[in-house]
CSV table of C-alpha atoms and ligand atoms in Angstrom, one decimal:
chain,number,residue,atom,x,y,z
A,1,MET,CA,4.1,-9.6,17.7
A,2,LYS,CA,0.6,-10.8,18.7
A,3,LYS,CA,-0.2,-7.2,19.8
A,4,VAL,CA,0.8,-5.7,16.5
A,5,ILE,CA,-1.3,-8.5,14.6
A,6,ASP,CA,-4.4,-7.8,16.9
A,7,ARG,CA,-4.2,-4.2,16.2
A,8,ILE,CA,-3.7,-4.6,12.5
A,9,PHE,CA,-7.1,-6.7,12.5
A,10,PHE,CA,-8.8,-4.2,14.7
A,11,LEU,CA,-7.6,-1.2,12.6
A,12,LYS,CA,-8.9,-3.3,9.2
A,13,LYS,CA,-12.3,-3.7,10.4
A,14,GLN,CA,-12.5,-0.1,11.8
A,15,HIS,CA,-11.5,1.4,8.4
A,16,ASN,CA,-13.2,-1.2,6.4
A,17,ALA,CA,-9.8,-1.9,4.9
A,18,VAL,CA,-8.4,-5.0,2.9
A,19,VAL,CA,-4.8,-6.1,3.1
A,20,LEU,CA,-3.3,-7.4,-0.4
A,21,ALA,CA,0.1,-8.9,-0.3
A,22,HIS,CA,2.2,-10.2,-3.4
A,23,ASN,CA,3.6,-13.4,-3.3
A,24,TYR,CA,7.1,-12.2,-2.7
A,25,GLN,CA,6.4,-10.6,0.5
A,26,LEU,CA,7.9,-11.6,3.9
A,27,PRO,CA,6.0,-14.7,5.4
A,28,GLU,CA,4.7,-12.8,8.4
A,29,VAL,CA,3.1,-10.1,6.0
A,30,GLN,CA,1.6,-12.7,3.6
A,31,ASP,CA,0.1,-14.7,6.9
A,32,ILE,CA,-1.9,-11.5,7.8
A,33,ALA,CA,-3.1,-10.5,4.3
A,34,ASP,CA,-6.7,-11.0,3.1
A,35,PHE,CA,-5.3,-12.2,-0.2
A,36,VAL,CA,-1.9,-13.3,-1.6
A,37,GLY,CA,-1.3,-13.6,-5.2
A,38,ASP,CA,0.8,-12.3,-8.2
A,39,SER,CA,0.3,-8.9,-9.8
A,40,PHE,CA,-2.4,-10.0,-12.0
A,41,ALA,CA,-4.6,-11.6,-9.2
A,42,LEU,CA,-3.8,-8.4,-7.0
A,43,SER,CA,-4.8,-6.1,-9.9
A,44,LYS,CA,-8.1,-8.0,-10.1
A,45,LYS,CA,-8.7,-8.2,-6.4
A,46,ALA,CA,-8.3,-4.4,-6.0
A,47,LYS,CA,-10.7,-3.7,-8.8
A,48,GLU,CA,-13.3,-6.0,-7.5
A,49,SER,CA,-13.1,-5.3,-3.5
A,50,LYS,CA,-15.6,-3.3,-1.9
A,51,ALA,CA,-13.3,-2.1,0.9
A,52,ASP,CA,-12.8,1.7,1.3
A,53,VAL,CA,-9.1,1.3,1.9
A,54,ILE,CA,-6.4,-1.0,0.3
A,55,VAL,CA,-3.3,-1.7,2.0
A,56,PHE,CA,-0.8,-2.9,-0.7
A,57,CYS,CA,2.0,-4.7,0.5
A,58,GLY,CA,4.1,-5.0,-2.5
A,59,VAL,CA,5.9,-2.5,-4.6
A,60,HIS,CA,5.1,1.2,-5.6
A,61,PHE,CA,3.9,0.3,-9.2
A,62,MET,CA,1.5,-2.4,-8.0
A,63,ALA,CA,-0.2,0.0,-5.4
A,64,GLU,CA,-0.3,2.6,-8.3
A,65,SER,CA,-2.1,0.1,-10.3
A,66,ALA,CA,-4.6,-0.6,-7.7
A,67,LYS,CA,-5.3,3.1,-7.3
A,68,ILE,CA,-5.6,3.4,-11.2
A,69,LEU,CA,-8.2,0.5,-11.1
A,70,SER,CA,-10.0,1.8,-8.0
A,71,PRO,CA,-9.5,5.7,-8.0
A,72,LYS,CA,-12.3,6.1,-5.2
A,73,LYS,CA,-10.5,4.0,-2.6
A,74,THR,CA,-7.5,5.1,-0.4
A,75,VAL,CA,-4.6,3.0,-1.6
A,76,LEU,CA,-1.7,2.9,1.1
A,77,LEU,CA,1.7,1.6,0.4
A,78,PRO,CA,3.0,0.8,3.7
A,79,ALA,CA,6.9,0.9,3.1
A,80,ARG,CA,7.0,4.4,1.2
A,81,ASP,CA,10.6,3.6,-0.5
A,82,ALA,CA,9.6,-0.1,-1.7
A,83,GLY,CA,10.0,0.5,-5.6
A,84,CYS,CA,10.8,-1.7,-8.5
A,85,PRO,CA,14.2,-0.9,-10.2
A,86,MET,CA,12.8,-2.2,-13.5
A,87,ALA,CA,9.7,0.1,-13.4
A,88,GLU,CA,12.2,2.9,-13.3
A,89,MET,CA,14.1,2.1,-16.6
A,90,VAL,CA,11.5,3.4,-19.1
A,91,THR,CA,10.1,6.7,-19.5
A,92,VAL,CA,7.4,8.3,-21.6
A,93,HIS,CA,10.1,9.9,-23.8
A,94,ASP,CA,11.4,6.4,-24.5
A,95,ILE,CA,7.9,5.5,-25.6
A,96,GLU,CA,7.6,8.7,-27.9
A,97,GLN,CA,11.0,7.7,-29.5
A,98,LEU,CA,10.0,4.0,-30.2
A,99,ARG,CA,6.4,5.2,-31.5
A,100,GLU,CA,8.2,7.5,-33.9
A,101,ALA,CA,10.8,4.9,-35.1
A,102,HIS,CA,7.7,2.2,-35.5
A,103,PRO,CA,4.5,4.0,-36.2
A,104,ASP,CA,2.7,0.9,-37.0
A,105,ALA,CA,3.4,-0.9,-33.8
A,106,ALA,CA,1.3,-1.4,-30.6
A,107,VAL,CA,3.0,-0.7,-27.4
A,108,VAL,CA,2.4,-3.3,-24.8
A,109,CYS,CA,3.7,-2.4,-21.6
A,110,TYR,CA,4.5,-4.8,-18.6
A,111,VAL,CA,2.6,-3.6,-15.4
A,112,ASN,CA,6.1,-3.2,-13.8
A,113,SER,CA,6.0,0.5,-14.9
A,114,SER,CA,5.0,3.7,-13.7
A,115,ALA,CA,1.4,5.2,-14.2
A,116,ALA,CA,2.7,7.6,-16.6
A,117,VAL,CA,4.2,5.1,-18.8
A,118,LYS,CA,1.2,2.9,-18.6
A,119,ALA,CA,-1.0,6.1,-19.8
A,120,ALA,CA,1.4,6.4,-22.8
A,121,SER,CA,1.0,2.7,-23.7
A,122,ASP,CA,-1.8,0.9,-25.8
A,123,ILE,CA,-2.5,-2.0,-23.4
A,124,CYS,CA,-0.6,-3.4,-20.2
A,125,CYS,CA,0.3,-7.0,-19.4
A,126,THR,CA,1.5,-9.1,-16.6
A,127,SER,CA,3.8,-12.2,-16.8
A,128,SER,CA,0.6,-14.2,-16.4
A,129,ASN,CA,-1.1,-12.9,-19.6
A,130,ALA,CA,1.7,-11.4,-21.6
A,131,VAL,CA,1.6,-14.2,-24.4
A,132,ARG,CA,-2.3,-13.8,-24.7
A,133,VAL,CA,-2.3,-10.0,-24.6
A,134,VAL,CA,0.2,-9.9,-27.4
A,135,ARG,CA,-1.7,-12.4,-29.4
A,136,SER,CA,-4.9,-10.5,-29.0
A,137,LEU,CA,-3.6,-7.5,-30.8
A,138,PRO,CA,-4.2,-6.8,-34.7
A,139,ASN,CA,-0.8,-5.3,-35.0
A,140,LYS,CA,1.9,-7.4,-36.5
A,141,ARG,CA,4.7,-5.4,-34.9
A,142,ILE,CA,4.8,-4.9,-31.1
A,143,ILE,CA,6.9,-2.4,-28.9
A,144,PHE,CA,7.3,-4.5,-25.5
A,145,ILE,CA,8.6,-2.2,-22.6
A,146,PRO,CA,10.5,-2.6,-20.3
A,147,ASP,CA,11.6,-6.0,-19.7
A,148,GLU,CA,13.8,-7.5,-22.4
A,149,ASN,CA,13.9,-11.0,-20.9
A,150,LEU,CA,10.0,-11.0,-20.7
A,151,GLY,CA,9.9,-9.6,-24.3
A,152,SER,CA,12.1,-12.2,-25.5
A,153,TYR,CA,10.3,-15.1,-24.1
A,154,ILE,CA,7.0,-13.5,-25.8
A,155,ALA,CA,8.8,-13.4,-29.2
A,156,LYS,CA,9.5,-17.2,-29.0
A,157,GLN,CA,6.1,-18.1,-27.9
A,158,VAL,CA,4.2,-15.6,-30.7
A,159,PRO,CA,6.6,-16.1,-33.7
A,160,GLU,CA,3.9,-14.6,-36.0
A,161,LYS,CA,4.6,-11.4,-34.5
A,162,GLU,CA,7.6,-9.1,-34.5
A,163,ILE,CA,8.5,-8.0,-31.0
A,164,ILE,CA,10.6,-4.6,-30.6
A,165,LEU,CA,12.5,-5.2,-27.4
A,166,PHE,CA,13.7,-2.4,-24.9
A,167,ASN,CA,16.6,-3.1,-22.7
A,168,GLY,CA,14.8,-3.1,-19.1
A,169,PHE,CA,15.3,-6.0,-16.6
A,170,CYS,CA,14.7,-7.2,-13.2
A,171,THR,CA,17.8,-6.7,-10.9
A,172,THR,CA,16.6,-9.9,-9.1
A,173,HIS,CA,15.8,-12.6,-11.8
A,174,LYS,CA,18.3,-11.5,-14.2
A,175,ARG,CA,21.1,-12.5,-11.7
A,176,VAL,CA,20.3,-16.1,-11.9
A,177,THR,CA,22.9,-17.9,-14.1
A,178,VAL,CA,23.1,-21.0,-16.5
A,179,GLU,CA,25.7,-22.2,-14.0
A,180,GLU,CA,23.4,-22.2,-11.0
A,181,VAL,CA,20.8,-24.0,-13.1
A,182,ASP,CA,23.2,-26.9,-13.7
A,183,THR,CA,24.3,-26.9,-10.2
A,184,ALA,CA,21.0,-27.0,-8.9
A,185,ARG,CA,19.8,-30.0,-11.3
A,186,ASN,CA,22.9,-32.0,-10.2
A,187,ALA,CA,22.2,-31.2,-6.6
A,188,VAL,CA,18.5,-32.3,-6.5
A,189,PRO,CA,18.1,-35.0,-9.2
A,190,ASN,CA,14.7,-35.6,-10.4
A,191,ALA,CA,13.4,-32.3,-9.6
A,192,LYS,CA,11.5,-30.2,-11.8
A,193,ILE,CA,13.1,-26.7,-12.4
A,194,LEU,CA,10.6,-23.8,-12.7
A,195,VAL,CA,11.5,-20.2,-13.6
A,196,HIS,CA,10.1,-17.1,-14.2
A,197,PRO,CA,10.3,-15.3,-17.7
A,198,GLU,CA,12.2,-12.4,-16.2
A,199,CYS,CA,15.3,-14.9,-16.1
A,200,THR,CA,17.6,-14.5,-19.0
A,201,PRO,CA,16.7,-16.7,-22.1
A,202,GLN,CA,19.7,-18.9,-21.4
A,203,VAL,CA,18.1,-19.8,-18.0
A,204,VAL,CA,14.5,-20.1,-19.5
A,205,GLU,CA,16.1,-22.4,-22.1
A,206,LYS,CA,17.4,-24.8,-19.4
A,207,ALA,CA,14.2,-24.8,-17.2
A,208,ASP,CA,11.3,-27.6,-17.4
A,209,TYR,CA,8.6,-25.1,-16.9
A,210,VAL,CA,8.4,-21.2,-17.5
A,211,GLY,CA,5.5,-19.2,-16.0
A,212,SER,CA,4.5,-16.0,-13.9
A,213,THR,CA,4.8,-16.4,-10.2
A,214,ALA,CA,1.2,-17.7,-10.1
A,215,GLN,CA,1.6,-20.2,-12.8
A,216,ILE,CA,4.6,-21.6,-11.2
A,217,ILE,CA,2.5,-21.9,-7.8
A,218,ASP,CA,-0.3,-23.7,-9.7
A,219,TYR,CA,2.2,-25.9,-11.8
A,220,ALA,CA,3.9,-27.0,-8.4
A,221,ASN,CA,0.6,-27.5,-6.6
A,222,ARG,CA,-0.9,-29.7,-9.5
A,223,SER,CA,2.0,-31.6,-10.3
A,224,THR,CA,2.5,-35.4,-9.3
A,225,ASP,CA,6.3,-34.5,-8.9
A,226,GLU,CA,7.9,-34.3,-5.5
A,227,LYS,CA,10.7,-32.0,-5.7
A,228,PHE,CA,10.7,-28.5,-7.5
A,229,ILE,CA,13.5,-26.0,-7.6
A,230,ILE,CA,12.0,-22.7,-7.8
A,231,GLY,CA,13.3,-20.0,-10.1
A,232,THR,CA,11.5,-17.1,-8.9
A,233,GLU,CA,11.6,-14.6,-5.7
A,234,GLN,CA,12.0,-16.6,-2.6
A,235,GLY,CA,8.8,-15.4,-1.1
A,236,VAL,CA,6.8,-18.0,-3.1
A,237,LEU,CA,8.3,-21.1,-1.2
A,238,HIS,CA,6.4,-19.7,2.1
A,239,TRP,CA,3.1,-20.5,0.5
A,240,LEU,CA,4.2,-23.6,-1.6
A,241,GLN,CA,5.7,-25.4,1.1
A,242,ALA,CA,2.7,-24.6,3.8
A,243,LYS,CA,0.4,-26.0,1.1
A,244,ASN,CA,2.2,-29.1,-0.2
A,245,GLN,CA,3.6,-30.6,3.0
A,246,ASN,CA,4.5,-33.8,1.0
A,247,LYS,CA,6.6,-31.9,-1.6
A,248,LYS,CA,10.0,-30.3,-1.4
A,249,PHE,CA,10.9,-27.0,-2.7
A,250,TYR,CA,14.3,-25.5,-3.1
A,251,LEU,CA,15.3,-22.0,-4.4
A,252,LEU,CA,17.4,-22.0,-7.4
A,253,SER,CA,19.5,-19.3,-6.4
A,254,GLN,CA,20.2,-17.5,-3.3
A,255,LYS,CA,20.2,-14.3,-5.3
A,256,LEU,CA,16.5,-14.7,-5.7
A,257,ILE,CA,15.5,-12.2,-3.0
A,258,CYS,CA,14.0,-8.8,-4.1
A,259,PRO,CA,15.0,-6.3,-1.6
A,260,ASN,CA,12.2,-4.1,-2.4
A,261,MET,CA,9.7,-6.7,-1.8
A,262,LYS,CA,11.2,-7.3,1.7
A,263,LYS,CA,10.9,-3.8,2.9
A,264,THR,CA,7.3,-4.0,4.1
A,265,THR,CA,7.2,-5.4,7.8
A,266,LEU,CA,4.2,-6.0,10.1
A,267,LYS,CA,4.8,-2.5,12.0
A,268,ASP,CA,4.7,-0.9,8.6
A,269,VAL,CA,1.2,-2.5,7.9
A,270,LEU,CA,0.2,-1.4,11.2
A,271,ASN,CA,1.6,2.3,10.8
A,272,ALA,CA,-0.1,2.3,7.4
A,273,LEU,CA,-3.5,1.7,9.3
A,274,GLU,CA,-3.0,3.9,12.1
A,275,ASN,CA,-1.9,7.0,10.1
A,276,MET,CA,-3.3,6.1,6.6
A,277,THR,CA,0.1,6.1,5.1
A,278,TYR,CA,1.6,6.3,2.6
A,279,GLU,CA,-1.4,7.3,0.1
A,280,ILE,CA,-0.9,6.7,-3.5
A,281,GLN,CA,-1.7,10.0,-5.3
A,282,ILE,CA,-2.4,10.2,-9.0
A,283,SER,CA,-3.8,12.9,-11.0
A,284,GLU,CA,-7.1,12.5,-12.4
A,285,GLN,CA,-5.9,13.0,-15.8
A,286,GLU,CA,-3.5,10.5,-15.6
A,287,ILE,CA,-5.8,7.8,-13.9
A,288,GLU,CA,-8.0,8.1,-16.7
A,289,LYS,CA,-5.4,7.4,-19.5
A,290,ALA,CA,-3.6,4.7,-17.4
A,291,TYR,CA,-7.0,2.9,-16.6
A,292,GLY,CA,-7.7,2.2,-20.3
A,293,ALA,CA,-4.3,0.2,-20.6
A,294,LEU,CA,-5.0,-1.7,-17.4
A,295,ASP,CA,-8.6,-2.1,-18.1
A,296,ARG,CA,-8.0,-3.5,-21.6
A,297,MET,CA,-5.6,-5.8,-20.1
A,298,LEU,CA,-8.1,-7.3,-17.9
A,299,ASN,CA,-10.7,-7.7,-20.5
A,300,VAL,CA,-8.4,-10.0,-22.8
B,401,13P,P1,4.2,-11.3,-11.1
B,401,13P,O1,3.5,-10.7,-12.3
B,401,13P,O2,4.6,-12.9,-11.8
B,401,13P,O3,3.4,-11.1,-10.0
B,401,13P,O4,5.6,-10.9,-11.1
B,401,13P,C1,5.7,-9.6,-10.6
B,401,13P,C2,7.2,-9.1,-10.5
B,401,13P,O5,7.5,-8.2,-10.0
B,401,13P,C3,8.1,-10.1,-10.8
B,401,13P,O6,9.4,-9.9,-10.6
B,402,SF4,FE1,10.9,-5.6,-9.6
B,402,SF4,FE2,12.2,-7.8,-10.0
B,402,SF4,FE3,11.4,-6.9,-7.4
B,402,SF4,FE4,9.8,-8.0,-9.3
B,402,SF4,S1,11.5,-9.0,-8.5
B,402,SF4,S2,9.6,-6.1,-8.0
B,402,SF4,S3,10.7,-7.0,-11.2
B,402,SF4,S4,12.9,-5.9,-8.9
């Protein structure tokens, strides 16, 4: 494996490339990345980066967002078929129908969506800034797509607005059950339970803390508690455990593994840099429209 890693570092320099990895990636991929973060932090990094090439170790919509924010850069997705099922659950046609039914409402679109859907929305959000984004809008009514669970969480945090929900969901986070929360609490007494808002409202209700991937990591880093049950994708445990040797982390459910986030291997990263694959291609017109929704989010 050392040979593969050495070659990755050599090619990174040669192409003036930067490797961005989501917190849900395999540990060995996180370890060779220039920056590891949640989808919000990675969007910001992609925009600010001076590199010519971005190798995006994550899922398709994340690499697309990087391309929209940095259209002049070459953006590569090392595992071509790494998609997010939630992002496939909403279409532009759905947005048109929702707008027709609720003409006074603003459309807020979770970044877990296609470039076309972003282009048809008023503003994007990630789980890190969703509440802030919704609060920032003048509209009383908000159409929130596609994640119903995140939308329900926002509705609770922003009761002054009416949130019109859509029926999308994360195939990984939605599988966590209330029974698993109870079992984990009994198994590790005194542990804090931290969950992602893509979990069901029933699971969220039972947690000690609800936050995006970065917020969960931040909470665990700062806390004086010693044990944490993590209710988001397993990949975050790698970094958390490495940076907090005196603390113990447990995965809330063994189902918390996103198969798409685990598709990218070190060999795929090497292949991406050797062959400049797989390049994200979006039409200029779509980039222009989707850029507005993402850029408005970054400025909130
Ligand atoms: P974050 O916005 O927390 O990085 O989440 C992205 C994601 O895909 C969650 O499942
Ligand atoms: Fe999509 Fe869920 Fe995987 Fe995130 S964890 S990429 S929302 S399927």
